[in-house]
Amino acid sequence: MRLLIDDADMGEIRRLYDLYPIDGVTTNPSILAKTGREPYDVLKEIRGFIGREADLHVQAIAMDAEGMVRDAQAIVKAFGEATFVKIPCIPEGFKAMKLLKTQGIRTTGTAIYTPMQAYLAAKSGASYAAPYINRIDDMGYDGIHVTKEIQDILAANRFGTMVLAASFKNSQQVLELCKYGVGGATVAPAVMDKFVNHAAVTAAVDVFVKDFENLAGEGTTMAELLKG
């Protein structure tokens, strides 16, 4: 499962890239707005940091298919061919996905709440289908169950489209989809930090260090012990 950061804060992106095996970054207009900066400057900085080959997802803003295509062309020209253009899964969006597929521009079907939206995005040539787990939950449905249904539909129909699950509220949701074998998850920093934030883990590491220091001296590391 590919693991992406769902954020546009450069401090958080640098921190998480330093710690974890990250495959890219996803953005949307709301995420960009939180930075309080010009969208182009933010996206350019993100692309410069993650490199030209890492996944970067940038959303088209136009509401008609022709406008979405123009947005997509401009996005890929500005940020490189490894950029996936997020297209909303609405009728005009499916039309845009079909057109962009013929141009070799990769798309991510976004704002997915139902399996049928994901099916149509895949049928239209999208590289990714991005269901919103938490938002589906907020509508009174089970976001994890819906996403598993989407995964099953994509697999049964042998689409090349992968799930890129988004809008998580806890690490357990990410784990459930990791076990199910979905293609990717894009996760906010606050949720990603909870992947391994367990008191038992910290306590075990602290005991190991204390036991070693009792043998070798406080503050002594293995490198220092063996350097002579």
XYZ file of C-alpha atoms in Angstrom:
228
model
C 0.000 0.000 0.000
C 1.369 3.396 -0.986
C 1.524 5.917 1.848
C 1.046 9.615 1.145
C 0.816 12.731 3.296
C -2.502 14.578 3.103
C -1.199 18.036 3.943
C 0.520 21.075 2.432
C 2.444 22.314 5.476
C 6.121 22.122 4.495
C 7.255 21.710 8.091
C 5.086 18.624 8.513
C 5.996 17.234 5.095
C 9.729 17.545 5.828
C 9.305 15.998 9.284
C 7.333 12.997 8.064
C 9.565 12.398 5.039
C 12.524 12.335 7.402
C 10.916 9.692 9.619
C 8.796 7.450 7.430
C 8.803 5.743 3.983
C 6.541 8.248 2.221
C 5.481 7.927 -1.431
C 4.119 11.416 -2.050
C 1.767 14.206 -1.064
C -1.889 14.920 -1.747
C -3.464 18.360 -1.655
C -6.836 19.939 -2.256
C -8.029 23.557 -2.230
C -8.992 23.422 1.457
C -5.605 22.024 2.457
C -3.837 24.704 0.419
C -6.002 27.411 1.986
C -4.811 26.399 5.471
C -1.263 27.436 4.577
C -2.315 31.047 3.964
C 0.105 31.181 1.042
C -0.199 31.427 -2.733
C -1.152 27.948 -4.039
C 1.484 27.963 -6.780
C 4.267 28.782 -4.333
C 3.188 26.012 -1.969
C 2.881 23.388 -4.676
C 6.175 24.389 -6.262
C 7.915 24.056 -2.896
C 6.345 20.662 -2.254
C 7.390 19.381 -5.679
C 10.891 20.722 -5.213
C 11.233 18.935 -1.887
C 9.737 15.541 -2.750
C 11.451 15.349 -6.147
C 10.182 15.033 -9.695
C 9.322 11.318 -9.456
C 7.247 11.237 -6.254
C 3.459 11.370 -6.441
C 1.909 14.809 -6.087
C -1.876 15.187 -6.305
C -3.293 18.591 -7.269
C -6.976 19.348 -7.776
C -8.575 20.904 -10.837
C -10.936 23.753 -9.943
C -13.077 24.248 -13.064
C -16.567 22.737 -12.934
C -16.958 21.868 -16.617
C -15.041 19.138 -18.444
C -13.251 21.455 -20.851
C -12.141 23.673 -17.982
C -10.956 20.655 -15.993
C -8.860 19.557 -18.965
C -7.278 23.004 -19.223
C -6.589 22.979 -15.477
C -5.035 19.531 -15.752
C -2.797 20.504 -18.639
C -1.582 23.550 -16.720
C -1.016 21.521 -13.539
C 1.102 18.884 -15.272
C 3.066 21.529 -17.163
C 3.823 23.365 -13.909
C 4.558 20.411 -11.622
C 5.660 17.558 -13.872
C 4.366 14.318 -15.319
C 4.432 12.552 -11.933
C 1.564 14.823 -10.889
C -1.911 13.311 -10.617
C -4.751 15.706 -11.317
C -7.640 15.308 -8.900
C -10.961 15.395 -10.733
C -14.278 15.355 -8.853
C -16.430 12.324 -9.566
C -19.354 14.179 -11.108
C -20.692 13.795 -14.678
C -18.464 16.556 -16.086
C -15.560 15.016 -14.182
C -15.975 11.623 -15.854
C -15.981 13.351 -19.229
C -12.770 15.134 -18.296
C -11.135 11.893 -17.124
C -11.872 10.265 -20.473
C -10.364 13.181 -22.369
C -7.296 13.347 -20.129
C -6.723 9.605 -20.488
C -6.268 10.089 -24.249
C -3.698 12.818 -23.508
C -1.650 10.652 -21.166
C -2.454 12.800 -18.130
C -3.001 10.756 -14.979
C -6.025 11.506 -12.838
C -7.356 10.779 -9.370
C -11.107 10.554 -9.039
C -11.910 12.504 -5.880
C -14.914 13.334 -3.698
C -15.990 9.678 -3.808
C -18.776 8.655 -1.451
C -20.227 5.659 -3.318
C -18.896 2.559 -5.076
C -20.620 3.589 -8.314
C -18.606 6.817 -8.424
C -15.424 4.771 -8.128
C -16.586 2.357 -10.824
C -17.280 5.225 -13.237
C -13.940 6.860 -12.446
C -12.123 3.606 -13.187
C -14.151 3.068 -16.345
C -13.232 6.617 -17.399
C -9.521 5.911 -17.030
C -8.617 7.334 -13.620
C -5.379 6.075 -12.085
C -6.760 6.377 -8.558
C -10.178 6.446 -6.925
C -10.195 8.334 -3.632
C -13.051 7.552 -1.220
C -13.433 9.839 1.817
C -13.587 7.459 4.785
C -14.535 9.863 7.577
C -16.960 11.865 5.462
C -18.776 8.674 4.470
C -19.004 7.814 8.170
C -20.452 11.259 8.853
C -23.232 10.528 6.364
C -24.277 7.519 8.447
C -22.536 4.837 6.398
C -19.430 2.732 7.040
C -16.507 4.317 5.189
C -14.227 1.305 5.595
C -16.910 -1.066 4.296
C -17.618 1.183 1.301
C -13.909 1.366 0.499
C -13.576 -2.414 0.646
C -16.530 -2.667 -1.737
C -14.734 -0.292 -4.095
C -11.561 -2.390 -3.873
C -13.568 -5.516 -4.717
C -15.233 -3.823 -7.700
C -11.912 -2.625 -9.120
C -10.370 -6.074 -8.684
C -13.363 -7.983 -10.083
C -13.450 -5.820 -13.205
C -9.651 -5.912 -13.583
C -9.349 -2.159 -13.757
C -5.886 -0.650 -13.565
C -7.290 1.919 -11.144
C -6.141 1.765 -7.518
C -7.893 2.906 -4.367
C -6.334 5.945 -2.709
C -8.272 6.129 0.551
C -8.495 9.534 2.230
C -10.099 11.370 5.160
C -9.060 9.135 8.054
C -9.860 9.894 11.678
C -7.676 7.232 13.310
C -4.847 4.798 12.614
C -7.102 1.741 12.991
C -8.932 2.733 9.807
C -5.636 2.871 7.928
C -4.664 -0.534 9.327
C -7.944 -2.102 8.202
C -7.354 -1.006 4.615
C -3.683 -1.943 4.747
C -4.716 -5.496 5.696
C -7.258 -5.506 2.849
C -4.598 -4.617 0.290
C -5.887 -1.332 -1.108
C -3.520 0.527 -3.395
C -2.836 3.538 -1.231
C -3.794 5.760 1.669
C -3.253 9.468 2.098
C -3.096 10.380 5.758
C -3.014 13.620 7.747
C 0.099 14.113 9.918
C -1.868 13.898 13.188
C -3.163 10.441 12.262
C 0.166 9.261 10.858
C 1.884 10.146 14.131
C -0.410 7.662 15.893
C 0.754 4.706 13.789
C 3.414 3.859 16.381
C 2.497 6.164 19.265
C 2.021 3.489 21.921
C 3.034 3.768 25.568
C 4.078 0.099 25.622
C 6.546 0.647 22.790
C 8.090 3.684 24.471
C 8.303 1.869 27.805
C 10.043 -1.139 26.231
C 12.644 1.042 24.511
C 13.263 2.965 27.737
C 13.922 -0.291 29.600
C 16.395 -1.481 26.963
C 18.326 1.790 27.160
C 18.356 1.801 30.969
C 19.603 -1.789 31.155
C 22.398 -1.026 28.697
C 23.403 2.136 30.561
C 23.587 0.143 33.798
C 26.221 -1.992 32.092
C 28.126 0.590 30.069
C 27.475 3.926 31.784
C 24.847 6.619 31.479
C 24.598 8.148 28.016
C 26.779 5.459 26.415
C 25.664 4.227 22.993
C 26.783 1.104 21.159
C 28.888 3.218 18.789
C 30.699 4.828 21.711
C 31.225 1.476 23.401
C 32.743 -0.111 20.300
C 34.760 2.819 18.953
C 37.942 1.752 20.715
